[in-house]
Amino acid sequence: MNHSSIIRASALEYVRGVTSGEFTAEEFLSETLSRVGEAETRYHAYLRVEDSQRLLARAREVDRGIKSGQKVGLLAGMPVSIKDNICMRGSRTTCGSRMLEGFVAPYDATAVSRLHAEGAIIVAKANMDEFAMGLSTEFSAYGPSRNPWNTEYVPGGSSGGSAVAAAAFECVASLGSDTGGSVRNPASFCSVVGYKPTYGLVSRHGLVSYANSIEQIGPIARTVSDAALVLGVIAGRDEHDDTTADAAADDYLEGIEGGVEGMRVGIVDEMTEGADPEVARAVARAAGDLEAAGASCERISLDMVGYSVPSYYTITAAEAASNLARYDNLRYGYDLPTDGYEFNSYVAEARGRFGPEVTRRMILGGYVSSAGHAGRYYLKALKVRAKLTREVADAFASSYDILMAPTVPILPFRIGEKSDDPVSLFMVDLNTVTANLTRRPAVSVPYAVSAGGLPIGIQMMADSMQDKTLLRAARALERKRPPLPEVPD
Amino acid sequence: MSGSGRGAGGAAGGAAPRPVIGLEIHCQMTSLKSKLFCPCRADYRGMAPNENVCPVCMGMPGTLPRLNAEAVRRGTMIAMALGCAIPERISFFRKNYFYPDLPKNFQITQLDMYGDTSIGGRGSVLVGGRTVGIRRVQLEEDPGRMIYEGASVQNRISLVDYNRAGTPLVEIVTEPDFEGPRQLRLFLQMLSDMVGNLGVCNPALEGAMRADANVSLEGGNRVEIKNISSFHDLEKAVVFEIARQEAQHSRGLEVAQETRHWDAARKITAPSRLKEEEKGYRYLLEADIPWVRIDAETVESLKSRMPESVSEKRERFVSRHMIPPQVADVLSSDKMYSDLFDAARTDKNARELANIITTDLMGLAMASSAAAAAPAAARDDVGGDAQKKKHDDPASDVIRVDGLRELADAVASGQMARNSAKQALHEMAKTGKSFAEVSSEMDLGLISDESELLGVVRSVISEEPQAAKQAYSNPNTVNYLVGKVMQKTRGKADPQVTLELLKRCLLGD
Ligand SMILES: [Zn+2]
């Protein structure tokens, strides 16, 4: 790697470095922007990079603030990126869809205003599967992102752009969104940390809804502590989102080095049994690491996990059909004159811009929640979800602090390899959807790289609002794991 | 519910089965400050199109509904007043359908489904001596409004104004317990009195209260009538629809189960063009709004906040303030006037005050409502509702209530005649002058000076010899003569003094 090494700093290193005068925010940002220019020719992590002159002016402001001893916020000019389904005032927000090609957000998402309030500099909007439906970014209407570990491979999804950007030093950290694994899956495939908070910990105000009953915005970063730092900035009660928990802003770095001594870890059979052998071996070694650090690990069976994916797809499709109904192109969207249409024909024409995966899920969602079929599909899926939630709640209440499994049962796959086979893609979600359906926090921690040079991540899950426990366990695993090779470039 | 069932046929030609009518009433919570899910104004009237909107009520990507807690409280009060069961927790549903006036292409509403309930469960009210069942009370958002321009259907342009989108509505669904239009009228009157009295809605505002009706003949199919813009039209629509169904029945034809709309111009109901037929609305729980718990404490505190009901108020007027029942009926059913009454009354003036308000003040308001000025002047007097206040001088409210009190006091204590009071009121309303100014300027005081009245009394006696003679034996005739004196003095004669003088003159002769 011949670019300056300062941009490889973790978020904590960045904050230390910039506030101690080791480098300036402007230097760091300008190095980052030149890295973006060079890396984007190969990775396509970003859909749009903000105006560099304006970004650099912000960085200089931070530098002046540091010099004159003013408050510059916890993130002090740190370059971050956000997934393109998170609204930023005055900036286009397309959700990776041609349907919203012309949509400029008129307001800031709460996560964005909180990042800004702590001095972050948002440099770009990251690529994603259209409306967050997918797990490879191949469903982006603007072309797939590529895995920096091997550009022939998918980076995972749907927050693929965010994971690539963090892995390839195109930002220090990024925000993704996780509906069924969309933060953890690409984090696992790109060997970065992806954190899905307890439902309600982070405001969804400004996150374009896909399946609103289960999704959360979550940080993607290069270390567990970096994810905790960013989480602390964006978490907390928000008056714009009635579903946010009544928790005040908190410091998620507090106690993070506390270790796993005495923690009880359950390794979920149903999530490990069918895994790729290299992935399964990684889980076994991770369990050994945690035991060496003082935790006790044992196998646990969760019967309902086998039904989680169909339940997940039924619920998300039903919610998607409702959430995406507003895109009729009447109030915002893209340029399509209305001459010669009446309402129904215009809406039908306008909605033809949705890509095939989004269309598939909306049709499916309309079907499973329609009057004649809801009982057999949607309501049954809700029942499965309720039973799964009970089972998981019992496991935490009676025996375990942490449930562990591979983040994804398989290794990253080649671009194009599975895009014709949506059903087999669905099974990639097996280990991640449980946290969403049960609203529990979960994290993917990079653990190893396969013989073929592809990353393997370990998923940990904790009980509701036990995000600090989860971060502590994830940090312990990160500290104990064997050294990871550097991302090739 | 009278579902599909057997046809209206059966015994064609026999006596028509009795009509069965149910209502769905939509009442806008016009008295709230903000919309149901965003900070825009609840009362959008008088604003330029699409001025009263924000990203939330425009359904912008990424926005979330923020439930107006006051709407939940006021809705619960309506449910309580209708005798409904109050659930421990409520939730919201999405009703999914495409229509240009719906920014999200779904409406957030409430249902009793999947074990979740709306804001009010089963209840009932007594209307004209009969019980009307309430199926449920629910909160929901109003859609925007469609405006059509263009000369013909071919070049018609549809415009949408979203100012109304998201306005809080309370929907009240009744059981099919109405047998005819008279009962409907009584119920709707009771309901608009109630929502006005609870300070939820100003029913006088155009479009603030709307209704759909379900009409069937017992055992026959149910017809839903939509697009009824006023309660007056509701009655006409129901009368028409019953007649139409009875005509079908007498010819042995089955009444089709359908949705019809009221054509106000042609005064008929007609089948609705296919809009969103019963494909189903794919109801989903609205996950963006968590369960709202309505605990016993909340219910208790709302109960204590509940204003006196219209019937309680009427009862108080009659029993405590000795107001005749007919006057109390009128006074209690109007929140503005009854508030005014309570603000201006004293132990002594209550009866006269009630008379002045129900005849003179209401008459004045009605007479000038065409000019649309006086009712506003009167409305400002109440001062209770911030939204209704048109001026920011708090003193003027006090003066007006005070003026009314002084006027009633003057009449009650015999210092002013009833007729003069009416004139004084007109003058006060017109000029905004105080009671003292008006009464001195207009010379409205009573003539109680004996020497001044004696001449009038004598001339009346000489003009009415017949009556004067009968007055010895018939006391009613004395009253007749008092009336004549009043006429001559244009109501200013002190009745007490006049009577004394009459008796003295007649007996003394
Ligand atoms: Zn609004």
Short mmCIF file of N, CA and C in Angstrom, two decimals, chain A residues 251-312:
data_model
loop_
_atom_site.label_atom_id
_atom_site.label_comp_id
_atom_site.label_asym_id
_atom_site.label_seq_id
_atom_site.Cartn_x
_atom_site.Cartn_y
_atom_site.Cartn_z
N ASP A 251 -22.27 6.22 27.02
CA ASP A 251 -20.93 5.97 26.51
C ASP A 251 -20.73 4.46 26.39
N TYR A 252 -20.75 3.97 25.17
CA TYR A 252 -20.66 2.53 24.97
C TYR A 252 -19.22 2.01 25.01
N LEU A 253 -18.28 2.91 25.21
CA LEU A 253 -16.89 2.47 25.40
C LEU A 253 -16.64 2.11 26.86
N GLU A 254 -17.50 2.64 27.71
CA GLU A 254 -17.34 2.41 29.14
C GLU A 254 -17.43 0.91 29.45
N GLY A 255 -16.42 0.38 30.08
CA GLY A 255 -16.41 -1.02 30.48
C GLY A 255 -16.12 -2.00 29.37
N ILE A 256 -15.79 -1.49 28.18
CA ILE A 256 -15.66 -2.39 27.02
C ILE A 256 -14.47 -3.33 27.14
N GLU A 257 -13.47 -2.95 27.95
CA GLU A 257 -12.30 -3.81 28.13
C GLU A 257 -12.48 -4.78 29.30
N GLY A 258 -13.70 -4.87 29.79
CA GLY A 258 -13.95 -5.66 31.01
C GLY A 258 -13.80 -7.16 30.89
N GLY A 259 -13.73 -7.68 29.65
CA GLY A 259 -13.49 -9.11 29.47
C GLY A 259 -14.73 -9.97 29.66
N VAL A 260 -14.55 -11.30 29.49
CA VAL A 260 -15.69 -12.22 29.52
C VAL A 260 -15.63 -13.20 30.69
N GLU A 261 -14.76 -12.94 31.63
CA GLU A 261 -14.64 -13.78 32.82
C GLU A 261 -16.04 -14.06 33.41
N GLY A 262 -16.40 -15.34 33.52
CA GLY A 262 -17.69 -15.70 34.11
C GLY A 262 -18.89 -15.60 33.19
N MET A 263 -18.67 -15.13 31.97
CA MET A 263 -19.82 -15.04 31.04
C MET A 263 -20.17 -16.43 30.52
N ARG A 264 -21.46 -16.64 30.28
CA ARG A 264 -21.92 -17.91 29.73
C ARG A 264 -22.29 -17.71 28.25
N VAL A 265 -21.66 -18.50 27.40
CA VAL A 265 -21.84 -18.34 25.96
C VAL A 265 -22.48 -19.60 25.39
N GLY A 266 -23.59 -19.43 24.67
CA GLY A 266 -24.24 -20.56 24.01
C GLY A 266 -23.92 -20.54 22.53
N ILE A 267 -23.49 -21.70 22.00
CA ILE A 267 -23.20 -21.77 20.56
C ILE A 267 -24.38 -22.48 19.90
N VAL A 268 -25.05 -21.77 19.02
CA VAL A 268 -26.35 -22.24 18.52
C VAL A 268 -26.16 -23.33 17.46
N ASP A 269 -26.62 -24.54 17.78
CA ASP A 269 -26.50 -25.69 16.87
C ASP A 269 -27.06 -25.39 15.48
N GLU A 270 -28.31 -24.89 15.47
CA GLU A 270 -29.01 -24.71 14.20
C GLU A 270 -28.29 -23.72 13.28
N MET A 271 -27.44 -22.88 13.85
CA MET A 271 -26.74 -21.88 13.04
C MET A 271 -25.34 -22.34 12.64
N THR A 272 -24.92 -23.47 13.19
CA THR A 272 -23.54 -23.90 12.98
C THR A 272 -23.46 -25.19 12.18
N GLU A 273 -24.46 -26.05 12.36
CA GLU A 273 -24.42 -27.40 11.78
C GLU A 273 -24.14 -27.43 10.28
N GLY A 274 -24.88 -26.62 9.53
CA GLY A 274 -24.74 -26.71 8.07
C GLY A 274 -23.66 -25.81 7.51
N ALA A 275 -22.84 -25.23 8.39
CA ALA A 275 -21.89 -24.22 7.91
C ALA A 275 -20.75 -24.84 7.11
N ASP A 276 -20.15 -24.04 6.25
CA ASP A 276 -18.94 -24.40 5.54
C ASP A 276 -17.90 -24.88 6.57
N PRO A 277 -17.13 -25.94 6.28
CA PRO A 277 -16.21 -26.49 7.28
C PRO A 277 -15.21 -25.46 7.81
N GLU A 278 -14.72 -24.59 6.94
CA GLU A 278 -13.77 -23.58 7.42
C GLU A 278 -14.45 -22.62 8.39
N VAL A 279 -15.71 -22.32 8.10
CA VAL A 279 -16.47 -21.42 8.96
C VAL A 279 -16.75 -22.08 10.30
N ALA A 280 -17.13 -23.37 10.25
CA ALA A 280 -17.42 -24.10 11.48
C ALA A 280 -16.18 -24.19 12.36
N ARG A 281 -15.02 -24.43 11.74
CA ARG A 281 -13.76 -24.50 12.52
C ARG A 281 -13.48 -23.17 13.20
N ALA A 282 -13.78 -22.06 12.50
CA ALA A 282 -13.56 -20.73 13.09
C ALA A 282 -14.39 -20.55 14.35
N VAL A 283 -15.63 -21.03 14.30
CA VAL A 283 -16.50 -20.90 15.47
C VAL A 283 -15.93 -21.70 16.64
N ALA A 284 -15.44 -22.91 16.35
CA ALA A 284 -14.88 -23.75 17.42
C ALA A 284 -13.66 -23.07 18.04
N ARG A 285 -12.84 -22.49 17.18
CA ARG A 285 -11.64 -21.82 17.71
C ARG A 285 -12.03 -20.59 18.53
N ALA A 286 -13.05 -19.86 18.05
CA ALA A 286 -13.51 -18.67 18.78
C ALA A 286 -14.01 -19.06 20.17
N ALA A 287 -14.73 -20.20 20.24
CA ALA A 287 -15.20 -20.68 21.54
C ALA A 287 -14.02 -20.96 22.45
N GLY A 288 -12.97 -21.56 21.88
CA GLY A 288 -11.76 -21.84 22.66
C GLY A 288 -11.14 -20.55 23.18
N ASP A 289 -11.09 -19.53 22.33
CA ASP A 289 -10.53 -18.24 22.74
C ASP A 289 -11.30 -17.66 23.93
N LEU A 290 -12.62 -17.74 23.83
CA LEU A 290 -13.44 -17.16 24.90
C LEU A 290 -13.27 -17.94 26.20
N GLU A 291 -13.17 -19.28 26.08
CA GLU A 291 -12.96 -20.10 27.28
C GLU A 291 -11.62 -19.74 27.92
N ALA A 292 -10.61 -19.56 27.07
CA ALA A 292 -9.29 -19.18 27.59
C ALA A 292 -9.36 -17.85 28.32
N ALA A 293 -10.34 -17.01 27.91
CA ALA A 293 -10.48 -15.70 28.56
C ALA A 293 -11.41 -15.77 29.77
N GLY A 294 -11.90 -16.97 30.10
CA GLY A 294 -12.66 -17.11 31.34
C GLY A 294 -14.15 -17.29 31.16
N ALA A 295 -14.63 -17.38 29.91
CA ALA A 295 -16.05 -17.61 29.69
C ALA A 295 -16.31 -19.11 29.67
N SER A 296 -17.57 -19.51 29.86
CA SER A 296 -17.90 -20.92 29.66
C SER A 296 -18.76 -21.02 28.41
N CYS A 297 -18.40 -21.96 27.53
CA CYS A 297 -19.12 -22.11 26.26
C CYS A 297 -19.78 -23.47 26.20
N GLU A 298 -21.00 -23.51 25.74
CA GLU A 298 -21.63 -24.81 25.50
C GLU A 298 -22.59 -24.71 24.34
N ARG A 299 -22.98 -25.88 23.79
CA ARG A 299 -23.89 -25.89 22.65
C ARG A 299 -25.32 -25.71 23.14
N ILE A 300 -26.11 -25.03 22.33
CA ILE A 300 -27.52 -24.84 22.66
C ILE A 300 -28.33 -25.03 21.39
N SER A 301 -29.54 -25.58 21.57
CA SER A 301 -30.41 -25.76 20.42
C SER A 301 -31.59 -24.80 20.52
N LEU A 302 -31.86 -24.07 19.45
CA LEU A 302 -33.03 -23.20 19.37
C LEU A 302 -33.91 -23.69 18.23
N ASP A 303 -34.96 -24.46 18.59
CA ASP A 303 -35.79 -25.12 17.58
C ASP A 303 -36.38 -24.16 16.55
N MET A 304 -36.77 -22.98 17.00
CA MET A 304 -37.51 -22.09 16.11
C MET A 304 -36.63 -21.45 15.04
N VAL A 305 -35.31 -21.54 15.21
CA VAL A 305 -34.42 -20.92 14.23
C VAL A 305 -34.67 -21.47 12.82
N GLY A 306 -35.04 -22.73 12.76
CA GLY A 306 -35.32 -23.35 11.46
C GLY A 306 -36.46 -22.68 10.71
N TYR A 307 -37.34 -22.01 11.43
CA TYR A 307 -38.49 -21.34 10.80
C TYR A 307 -38.26 -19.84 10.63
N SER A 308 -37.10 -19.37 11.07
CA SER A 308 -36.91 -17.92 11.13
C SER A 308 -36.86 -17.27 9.75
N VAL A 309 -36.20 -17.92 8.79
CA VAL A 309 -36.04 -17.28 7.48
C VAL A 309 -37.37 -17.12 6.74
N PRO A 310 -38.21 -18.18 6.67
CA PRO A 310 -39.53 -17.96 6.04
C PRO A 310 -40.34 -16.89 6.76
N SER A 311 -40.28 -16.89 8.09
CA SER A 311 -41.01 -15.88 8.85
C SER A 311 -40.48 -14.49 8.51
N TYR A 312 -39.15 -14.39 8.47
CA TYR A 312 -38.51 -13.12 8.15
C TYR A 312 -38.94 -12.62 6.77
#
